[in-house]
Coordinates of C-alpha atoms and ligand atoms in Angstrom, one line a residue:
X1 CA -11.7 -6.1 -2.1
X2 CA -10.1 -9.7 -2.6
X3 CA -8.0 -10.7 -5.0
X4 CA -8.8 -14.0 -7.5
X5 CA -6.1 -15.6 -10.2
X6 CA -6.8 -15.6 -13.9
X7 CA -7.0 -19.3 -13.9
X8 CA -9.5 -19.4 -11.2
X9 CA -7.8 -20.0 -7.6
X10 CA -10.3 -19.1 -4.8
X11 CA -9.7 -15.3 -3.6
X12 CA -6.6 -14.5 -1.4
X13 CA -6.2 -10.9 0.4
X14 CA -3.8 -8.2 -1.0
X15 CA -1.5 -8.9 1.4
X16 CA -1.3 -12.5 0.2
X17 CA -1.1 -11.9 -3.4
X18 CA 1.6 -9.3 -2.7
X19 CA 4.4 -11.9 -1.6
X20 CA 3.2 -15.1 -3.9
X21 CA 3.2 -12.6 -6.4
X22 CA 2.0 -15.8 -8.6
X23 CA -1.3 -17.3 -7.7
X24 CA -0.8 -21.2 -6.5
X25 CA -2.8 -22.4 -10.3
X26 CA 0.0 -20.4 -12.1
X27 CA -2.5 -17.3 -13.1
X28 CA -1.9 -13.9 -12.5
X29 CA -4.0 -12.2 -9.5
X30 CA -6.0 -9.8 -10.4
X31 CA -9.2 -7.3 -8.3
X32 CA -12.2 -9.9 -8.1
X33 CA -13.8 -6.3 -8.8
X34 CA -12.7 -3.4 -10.4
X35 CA -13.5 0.2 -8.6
X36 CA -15.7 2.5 -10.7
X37 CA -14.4 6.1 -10.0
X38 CA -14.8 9.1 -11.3
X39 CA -13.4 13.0 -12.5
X40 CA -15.1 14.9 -9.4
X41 CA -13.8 11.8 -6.8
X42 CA -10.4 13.3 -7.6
X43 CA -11.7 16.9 -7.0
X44 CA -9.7 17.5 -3.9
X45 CA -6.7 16.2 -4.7
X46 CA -3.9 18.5 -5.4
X47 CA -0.5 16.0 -5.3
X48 CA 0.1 12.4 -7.2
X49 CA 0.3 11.5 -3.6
X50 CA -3.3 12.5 -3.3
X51 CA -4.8 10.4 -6.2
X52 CA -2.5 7.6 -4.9
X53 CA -4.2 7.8 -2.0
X54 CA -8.1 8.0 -3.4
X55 CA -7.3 5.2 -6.1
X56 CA -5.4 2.7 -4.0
X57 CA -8.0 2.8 -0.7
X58 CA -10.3 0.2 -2.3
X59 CA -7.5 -2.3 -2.8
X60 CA -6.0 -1.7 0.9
X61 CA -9.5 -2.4 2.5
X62 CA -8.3 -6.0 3.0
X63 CA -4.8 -5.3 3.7
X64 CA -3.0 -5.1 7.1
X65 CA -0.8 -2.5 5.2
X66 CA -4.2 0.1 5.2
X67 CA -2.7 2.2 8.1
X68 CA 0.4 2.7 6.5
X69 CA -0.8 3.4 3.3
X70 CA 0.2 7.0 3.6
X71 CA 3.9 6.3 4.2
X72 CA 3.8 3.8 1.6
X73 CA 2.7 6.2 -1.0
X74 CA 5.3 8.9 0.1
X75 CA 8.3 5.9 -0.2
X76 CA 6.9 5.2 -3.7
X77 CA 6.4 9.0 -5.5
X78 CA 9.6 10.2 -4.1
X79 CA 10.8 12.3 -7.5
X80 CA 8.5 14.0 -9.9
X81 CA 6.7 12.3 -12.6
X82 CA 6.2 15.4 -15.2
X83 CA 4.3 15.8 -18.7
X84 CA 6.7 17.6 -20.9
X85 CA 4.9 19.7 -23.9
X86 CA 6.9 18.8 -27.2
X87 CA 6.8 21.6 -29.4
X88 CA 4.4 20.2 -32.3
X89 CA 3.5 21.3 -35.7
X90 CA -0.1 20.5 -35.3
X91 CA -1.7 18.9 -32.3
X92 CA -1.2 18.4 -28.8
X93 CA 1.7 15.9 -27.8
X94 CA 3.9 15.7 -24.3
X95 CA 6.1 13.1 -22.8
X96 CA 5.2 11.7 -19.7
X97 CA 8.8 11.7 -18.0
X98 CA 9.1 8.4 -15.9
X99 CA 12.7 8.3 -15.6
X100 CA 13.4 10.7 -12.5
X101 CA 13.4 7.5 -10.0
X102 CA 16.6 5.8 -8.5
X103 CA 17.8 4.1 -11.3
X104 CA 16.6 6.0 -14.3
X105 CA 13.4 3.8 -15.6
X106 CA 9.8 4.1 -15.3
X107 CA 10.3 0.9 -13.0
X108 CA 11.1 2.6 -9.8
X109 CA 7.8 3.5 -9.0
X110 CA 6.4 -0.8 -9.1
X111 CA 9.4 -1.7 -7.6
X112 CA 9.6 1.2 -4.6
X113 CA 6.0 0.1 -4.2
X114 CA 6.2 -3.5 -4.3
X115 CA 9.8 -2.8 -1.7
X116 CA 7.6 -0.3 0.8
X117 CA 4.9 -2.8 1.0
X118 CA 6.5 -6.6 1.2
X119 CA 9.3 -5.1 3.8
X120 CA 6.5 -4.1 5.9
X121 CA 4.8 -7.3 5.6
X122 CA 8.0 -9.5 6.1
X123 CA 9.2 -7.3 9.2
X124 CA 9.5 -10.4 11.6
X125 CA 9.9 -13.5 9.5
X126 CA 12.6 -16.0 10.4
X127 CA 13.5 -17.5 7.3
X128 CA 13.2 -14.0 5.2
X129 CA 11.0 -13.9 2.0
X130 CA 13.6 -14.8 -1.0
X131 CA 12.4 -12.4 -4.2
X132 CA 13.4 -14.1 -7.6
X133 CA 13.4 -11.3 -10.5
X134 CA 14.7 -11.8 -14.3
X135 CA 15.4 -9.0 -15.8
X136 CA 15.5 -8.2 -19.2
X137 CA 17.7 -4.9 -17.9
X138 CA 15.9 -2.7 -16.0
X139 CA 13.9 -4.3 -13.9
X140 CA 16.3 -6.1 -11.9
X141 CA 18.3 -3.0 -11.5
X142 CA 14.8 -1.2 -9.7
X143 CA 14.1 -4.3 -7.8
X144 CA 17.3 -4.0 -6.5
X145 CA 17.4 -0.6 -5.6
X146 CA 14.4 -0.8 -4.0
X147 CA 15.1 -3.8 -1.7
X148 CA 18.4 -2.7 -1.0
X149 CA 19.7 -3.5 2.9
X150 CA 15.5 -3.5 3.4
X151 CA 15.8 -6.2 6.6
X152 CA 13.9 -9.6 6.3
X153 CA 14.2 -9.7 2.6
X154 CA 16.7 -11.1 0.0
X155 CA 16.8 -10.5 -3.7
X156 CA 18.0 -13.0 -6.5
X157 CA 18.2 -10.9 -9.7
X158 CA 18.5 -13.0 -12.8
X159 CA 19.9 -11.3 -16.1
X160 CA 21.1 -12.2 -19.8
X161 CA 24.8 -11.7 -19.5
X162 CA 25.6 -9.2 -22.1
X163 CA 22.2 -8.2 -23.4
X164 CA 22.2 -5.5 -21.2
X165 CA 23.6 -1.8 -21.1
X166 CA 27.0 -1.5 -19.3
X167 CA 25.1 1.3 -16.8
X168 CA 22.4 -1.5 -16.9
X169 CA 24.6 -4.0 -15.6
X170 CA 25.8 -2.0 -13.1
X171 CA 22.8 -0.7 -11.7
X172 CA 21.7 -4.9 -11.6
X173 CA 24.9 -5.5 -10.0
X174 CA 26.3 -2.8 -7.2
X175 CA 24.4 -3.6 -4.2
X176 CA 24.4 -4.9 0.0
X177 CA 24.1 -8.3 1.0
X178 CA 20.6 -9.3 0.9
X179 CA 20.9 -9.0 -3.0
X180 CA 22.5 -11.6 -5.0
X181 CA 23.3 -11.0 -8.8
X182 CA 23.4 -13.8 -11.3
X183 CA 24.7 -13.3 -14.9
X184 CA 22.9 -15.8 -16.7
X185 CA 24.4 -17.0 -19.7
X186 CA 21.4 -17.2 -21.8
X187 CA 18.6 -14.7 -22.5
X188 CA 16.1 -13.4 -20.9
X189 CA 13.4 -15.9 -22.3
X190 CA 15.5 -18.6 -19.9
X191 CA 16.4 -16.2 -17.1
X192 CA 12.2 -16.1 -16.8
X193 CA 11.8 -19.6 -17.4
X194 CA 14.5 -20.5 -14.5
X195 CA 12.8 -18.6 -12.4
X196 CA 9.1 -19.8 -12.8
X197 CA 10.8 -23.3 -12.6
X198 CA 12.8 -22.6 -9.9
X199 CA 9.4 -21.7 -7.3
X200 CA 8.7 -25.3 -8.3
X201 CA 11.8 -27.0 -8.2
X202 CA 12.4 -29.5 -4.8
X203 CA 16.1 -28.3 -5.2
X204 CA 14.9 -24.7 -3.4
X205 CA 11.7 -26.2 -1.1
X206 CA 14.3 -24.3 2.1
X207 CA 13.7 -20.8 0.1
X208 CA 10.5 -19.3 0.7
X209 CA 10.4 -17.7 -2.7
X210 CA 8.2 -14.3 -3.7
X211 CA 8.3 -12.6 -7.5
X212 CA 8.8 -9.2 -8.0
X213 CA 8.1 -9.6 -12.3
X214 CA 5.9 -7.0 -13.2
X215 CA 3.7 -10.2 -12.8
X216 CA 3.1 -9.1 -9.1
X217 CA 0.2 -7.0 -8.6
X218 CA 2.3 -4.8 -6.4
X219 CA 3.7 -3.4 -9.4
X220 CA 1.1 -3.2 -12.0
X221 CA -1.2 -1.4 -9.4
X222 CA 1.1 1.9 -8.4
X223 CA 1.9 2.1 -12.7
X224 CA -2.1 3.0 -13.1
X225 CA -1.6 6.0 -10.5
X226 CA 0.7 8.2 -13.2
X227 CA -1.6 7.2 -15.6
X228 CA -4.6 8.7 -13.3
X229 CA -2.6 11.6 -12.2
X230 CA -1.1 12.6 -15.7
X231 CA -4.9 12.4 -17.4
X232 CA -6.3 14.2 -14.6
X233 CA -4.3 17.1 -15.0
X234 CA -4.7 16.8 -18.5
X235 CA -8.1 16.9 -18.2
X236 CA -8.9 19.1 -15.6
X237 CA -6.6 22.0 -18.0
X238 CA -7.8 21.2 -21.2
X239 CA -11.0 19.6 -20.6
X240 CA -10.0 16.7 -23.2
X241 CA -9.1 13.5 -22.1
X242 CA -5.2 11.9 -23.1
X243 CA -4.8 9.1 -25.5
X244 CA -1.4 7.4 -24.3
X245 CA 1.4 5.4 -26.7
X246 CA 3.4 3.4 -24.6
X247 CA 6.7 1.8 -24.9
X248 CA 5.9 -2.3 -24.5
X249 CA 7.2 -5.5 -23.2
X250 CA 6.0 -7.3 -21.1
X251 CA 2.5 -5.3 -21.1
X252 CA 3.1 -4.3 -17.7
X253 CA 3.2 -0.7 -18.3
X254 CA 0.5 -0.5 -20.9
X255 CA -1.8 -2.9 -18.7
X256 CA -1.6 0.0 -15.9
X257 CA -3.2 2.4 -18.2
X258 CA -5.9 0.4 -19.5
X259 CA -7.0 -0.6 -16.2
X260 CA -6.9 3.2 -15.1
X261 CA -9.2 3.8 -18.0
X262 CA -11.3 1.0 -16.7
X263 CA -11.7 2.6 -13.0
X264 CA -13.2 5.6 -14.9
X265 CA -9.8 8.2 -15.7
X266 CA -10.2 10.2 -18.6
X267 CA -8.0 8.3 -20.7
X268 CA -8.8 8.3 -24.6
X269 CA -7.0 5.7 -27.0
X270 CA -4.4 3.8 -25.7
X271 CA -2.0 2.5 -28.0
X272 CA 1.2 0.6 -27.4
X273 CA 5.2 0.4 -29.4
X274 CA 6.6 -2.2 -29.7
X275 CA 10.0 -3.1 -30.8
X276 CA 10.8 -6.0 -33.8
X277 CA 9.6 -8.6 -31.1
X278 CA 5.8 -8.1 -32.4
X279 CA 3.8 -10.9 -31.4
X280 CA 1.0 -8.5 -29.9
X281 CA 0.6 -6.7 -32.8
X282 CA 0.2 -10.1 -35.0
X283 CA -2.0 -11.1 -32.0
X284 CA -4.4 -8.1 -32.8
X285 CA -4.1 -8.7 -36.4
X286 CA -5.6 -11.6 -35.7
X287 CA -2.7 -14.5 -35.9
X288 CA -2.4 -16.9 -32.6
X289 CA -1.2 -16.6 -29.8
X290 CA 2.2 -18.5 -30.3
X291 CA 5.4 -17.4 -27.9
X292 CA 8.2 -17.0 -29.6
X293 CA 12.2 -17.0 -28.6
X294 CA 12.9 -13.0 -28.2
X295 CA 15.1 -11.1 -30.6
X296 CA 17.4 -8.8 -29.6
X297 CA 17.0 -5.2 -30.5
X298 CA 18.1 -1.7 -29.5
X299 CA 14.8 -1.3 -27.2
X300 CA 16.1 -4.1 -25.2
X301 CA 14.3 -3.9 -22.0
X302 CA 11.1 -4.9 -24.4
X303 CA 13.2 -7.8 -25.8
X304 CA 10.2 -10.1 -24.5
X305 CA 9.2 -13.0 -26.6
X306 CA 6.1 -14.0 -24.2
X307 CA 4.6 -11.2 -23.0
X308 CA 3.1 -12.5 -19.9
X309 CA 0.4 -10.2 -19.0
X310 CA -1.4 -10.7 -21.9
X311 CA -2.9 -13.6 -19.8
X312 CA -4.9 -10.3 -17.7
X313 CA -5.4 -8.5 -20.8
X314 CA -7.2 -11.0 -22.5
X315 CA -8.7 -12.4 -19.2
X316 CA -10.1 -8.8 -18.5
X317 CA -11.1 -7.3 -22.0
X318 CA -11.3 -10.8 -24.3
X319 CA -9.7 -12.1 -27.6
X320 CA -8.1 -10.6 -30.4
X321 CA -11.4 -9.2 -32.1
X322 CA -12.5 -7.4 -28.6
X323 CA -9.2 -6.1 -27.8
X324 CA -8.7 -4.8 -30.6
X325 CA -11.2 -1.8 -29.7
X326 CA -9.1 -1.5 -26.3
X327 CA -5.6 -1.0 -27.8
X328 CA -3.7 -0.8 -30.8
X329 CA 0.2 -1.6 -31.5
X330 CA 2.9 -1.1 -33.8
X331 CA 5.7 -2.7 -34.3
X332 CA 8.9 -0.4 -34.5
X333 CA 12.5 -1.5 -36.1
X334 CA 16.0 -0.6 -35.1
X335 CA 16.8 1.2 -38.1
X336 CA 13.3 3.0 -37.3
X337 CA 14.6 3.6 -34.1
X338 CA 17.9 5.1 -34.7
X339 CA 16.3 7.3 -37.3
X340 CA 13.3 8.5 -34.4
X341 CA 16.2 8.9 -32.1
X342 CA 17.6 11.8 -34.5
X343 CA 15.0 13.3 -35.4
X344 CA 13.7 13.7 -31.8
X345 CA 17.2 15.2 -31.4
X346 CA 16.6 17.5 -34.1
X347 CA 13.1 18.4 -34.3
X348 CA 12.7 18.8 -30.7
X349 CA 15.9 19.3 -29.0
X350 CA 15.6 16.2 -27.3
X351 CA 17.9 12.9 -26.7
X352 CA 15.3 9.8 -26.5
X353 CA 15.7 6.4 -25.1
X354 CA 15.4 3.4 -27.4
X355 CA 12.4 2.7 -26.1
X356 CA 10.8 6.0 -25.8
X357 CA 11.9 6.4 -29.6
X358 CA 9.0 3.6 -30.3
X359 CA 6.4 6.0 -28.8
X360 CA 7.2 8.8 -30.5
X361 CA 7.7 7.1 -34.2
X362 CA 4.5 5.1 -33.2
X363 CA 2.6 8.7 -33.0
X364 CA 4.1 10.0 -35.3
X365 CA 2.9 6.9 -37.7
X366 CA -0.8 7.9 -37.0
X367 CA -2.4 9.4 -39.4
X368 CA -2.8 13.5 -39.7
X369 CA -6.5 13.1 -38.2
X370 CA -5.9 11.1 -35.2
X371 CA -3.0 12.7 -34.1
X372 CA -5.2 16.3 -34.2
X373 CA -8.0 14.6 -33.1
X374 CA -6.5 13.4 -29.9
X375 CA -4.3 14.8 -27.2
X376 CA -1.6 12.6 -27.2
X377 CA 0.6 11.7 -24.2
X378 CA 4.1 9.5 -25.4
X379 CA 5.6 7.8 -22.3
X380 CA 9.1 7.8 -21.9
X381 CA 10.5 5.1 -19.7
X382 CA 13.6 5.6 -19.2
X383 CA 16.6 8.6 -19.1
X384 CA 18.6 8.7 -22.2
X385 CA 22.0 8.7 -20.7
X386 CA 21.0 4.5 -19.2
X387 CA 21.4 3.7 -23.2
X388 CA 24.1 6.0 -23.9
X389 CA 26.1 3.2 -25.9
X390 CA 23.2 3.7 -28.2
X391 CA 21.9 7.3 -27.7
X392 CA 25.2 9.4 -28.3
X393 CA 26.5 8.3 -31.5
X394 CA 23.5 8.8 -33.1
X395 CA 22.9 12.5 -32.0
X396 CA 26.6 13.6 -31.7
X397 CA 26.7 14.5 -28.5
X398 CA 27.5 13.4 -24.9
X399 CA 24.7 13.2 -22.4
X400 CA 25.2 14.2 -19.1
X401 CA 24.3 11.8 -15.9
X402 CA 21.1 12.2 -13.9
X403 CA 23.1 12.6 -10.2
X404 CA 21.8 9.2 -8.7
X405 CA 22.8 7.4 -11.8
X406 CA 26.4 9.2 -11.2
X407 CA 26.5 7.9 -7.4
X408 CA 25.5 4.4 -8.6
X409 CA 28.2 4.1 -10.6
X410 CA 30.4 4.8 -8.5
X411 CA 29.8 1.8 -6.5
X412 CA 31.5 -1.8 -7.0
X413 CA 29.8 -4.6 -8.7
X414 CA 29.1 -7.9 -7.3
X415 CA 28.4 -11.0 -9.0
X416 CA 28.0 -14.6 -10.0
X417 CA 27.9 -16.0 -13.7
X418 CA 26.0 -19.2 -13.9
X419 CA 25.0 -21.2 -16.7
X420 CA 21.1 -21.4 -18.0
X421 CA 19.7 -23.9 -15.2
X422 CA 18.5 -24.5 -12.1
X423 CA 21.5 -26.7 -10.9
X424 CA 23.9 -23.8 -11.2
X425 CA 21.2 -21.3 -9.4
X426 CA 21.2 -23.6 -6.7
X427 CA 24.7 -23.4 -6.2
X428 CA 24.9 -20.3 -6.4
X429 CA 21.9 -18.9 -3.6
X430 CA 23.2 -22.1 -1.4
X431 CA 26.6 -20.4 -1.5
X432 CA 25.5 -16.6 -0.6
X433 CA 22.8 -17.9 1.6
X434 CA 23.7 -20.6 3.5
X435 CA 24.9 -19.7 7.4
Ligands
PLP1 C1 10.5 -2.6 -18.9 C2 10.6 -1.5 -19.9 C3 9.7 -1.3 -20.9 C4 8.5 -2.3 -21.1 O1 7.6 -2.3 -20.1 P1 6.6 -3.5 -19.8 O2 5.8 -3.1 -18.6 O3 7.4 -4.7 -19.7 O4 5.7 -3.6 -21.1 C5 9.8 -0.2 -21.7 N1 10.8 0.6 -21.6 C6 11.7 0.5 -20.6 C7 12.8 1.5 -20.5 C8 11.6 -0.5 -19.7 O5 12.5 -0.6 -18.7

């Protein structure tokens, strides 16, 4: 299988879309053919690691990486990755828990991915591969913990200074030498911007710079796997195939699950939250494609005014009118979230995330019908106790660390404020970076 960009570059291997991360034309790599599977081709497996290792053969057929692919896949579903019943009135609802990673977010498992692969890759380089992340908040953090002390690679994380958690900050902040932290003070809309500007930039041509956005197919390709392992089970228990409501930014995440459907999981509806920054679901109700600056909200890790892989959603599946039959959204606000946060707290005994909150007020905004009609799976992506600042006022009570957030912690931060542009990141890498 090769790999071709969304605007139309000639193929590249896996290997080669792995470190651009960004095809050369500016598009977004995706398969130049998308594997048709089905139910029974998972029949053997018994382990995630298993229908890892079914699902992601096609792609390694190209790939130097293909003997290792085993390794890879034990480095990347290290922690469990349960469905958690939630103890309904009518119908069938869990949460798929994605938080049991390093640092707390559904984002371990690209970024532990994307880390096992590229270090691999990059083992003998001699001027190392230079990974440029923004980070809205969690990302960079997962990046980081992923790359960390990995030889032959450096990290750059970019965040919004103060739009992020304090645990957030931390976990973007506490790590070895080949990761350099940048407090950007601007938001994340510019901490992107500097960075797609930056791989241009003749002020950075010594860098050999890689992207580790959930952009990078390295990422979006492991999501798809809890997708195909959570509606497997599903369906091989119940004989019904999951719909999915999924917390949304960036589409990253959501993109993952559609494109498991589209190798042949039994995945029903797909249907994504969003937070106040809803331009996908005026997309769908058919107003233009516009970016817009991103608002700040309690969900902030989907504060994303340009969602940037809606350029492979619509290059796979079409315009508004067509993709409107492939997913739905809603558009959830903070007070909705606050009040979803409590009553999860309530009804089910359980503390949510902000953005895990959107999934379940977005299910429990369909109507009586659908939601009895459908099994539903509601993602949650990420631990409660990362948003505590938020979390614990609102249900009263204190929330205990997961134990590698509590070690994290524990650790001192490192890092550099700039200001929003490329002079000051300059500066700033040319100082860390420059024996
Ligand atoms: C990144 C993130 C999201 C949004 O995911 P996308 O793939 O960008 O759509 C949702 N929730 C949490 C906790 C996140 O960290």
């Amino acid at each position: 299988m090769k790999f071709i960009s969304t605007r139309g570059e000639k193929t590249v291997t896996f290997d080669q879309a792995l470190i651009r991360g960004i095809a050369e034309d500016g598009g977004l790599y995706l398969p130049d053919a998308l594997p048709a599977f089905n139910v029974d081709d998972f029949s053997s497996a018994q382990s995630i690691a298993e229908v890892a290792k079914i699902l992601l053969q096609p792609f390694f057929e190209s790939s130097t990486l293909l003997p290792e692919l085993d390794e890879i896949i034990a480095e990347t579903f290290s922690f469990p990755l349960p469905v958690t019943p939630l103890p309904t009135q009518a119908g069938s609802a869990g949460l798929l828990e994605l938080y049991h990673g390093p640092t707390a977010a559904f984002k371990d498992v690209g970024a532990g991915f994307l880390a096992a692969c590229i270090s691999r890759l990059e083992a003998d380089q001699d001027n190392p591969l230079t990974i440029l992340v923004a980070t809205s908040g969690d990302t960079g953090g997962a990046v980081a913990a992923a790359f960390n002390e990995r030889p032959g690679v450096r990290v750059v994380v970019l965040y919004p200074q103060g739009r992020v958690s304090d645990r957030q900050a931390h976990q973007l902040t506490c790590w070895g030498d080949n990761v350099l932290s940048l407090a950007v003070r601007g938001s994340f809309d510019d901490c992107q911007a500097m960075v797609k500007a930056a791989m241009a930039d003749a002020a950075f041509t010594r860098y050999r710079f890689g992207s580790a956005n959930s952009i990078n197919i390295g990422r979006l390709l492991p999501q798809s796997i809890y997708y195909a392992d959570a509606s497997l089970r599903h369906f091989g228990d119940s004989g019904r195939k999951p719909s999915f409501v999924i917390p949304t930014g960036n589409l990253g995440n959501a993109l993952a699950c559609c494109l498991a459907r589209q190798f042949g999981l039994p995945i029903g509806e797909i249907v994504l939250a969003t937070n106040a920054n809803r331009l996908i679901s005026d997309f769908l109700a058919g107003e233009e494609w516009l970016p817009r600056a991103s608002i700040q909200t309690h969900a902030s890790a989907m504060d994303v005014g340009n969602p940037s892989n809606m350029e492979r959603l619509r290059y796979l599946f079409g315009e508004a009118d067509q993709l409107k039959s492939v997913v739905t959204a809603l558009s959830v606000s903070d007070r909705e979230i606050e009040d979803e946060i409590r009553r999860n707290f309530t009804e089910f005994g359980i503390a949510t995330c902000p953005h895990t909150a959107t999934a379940t007020f977005t299910w429990r905004a369909l109507t009586n019908e659908q939601r009895t009609a459908n099994d539903w799976i509601l993602v949650a992506t990420a631990h409660p106790a990362k948003f505590e600042q938020i979390v614990e006022p609102i249900i009263g009570q204190t929330l205990s660390l997961p134990d590698g957030m509590a070690s994290m912690l524990s650790r001192e931060r490192h890092y550099v404020e700039i200001e929003p542009d490329l002079r000051s990141m300059a500066a700033a890498l040319d100082h860390r970076f420059s024996a």
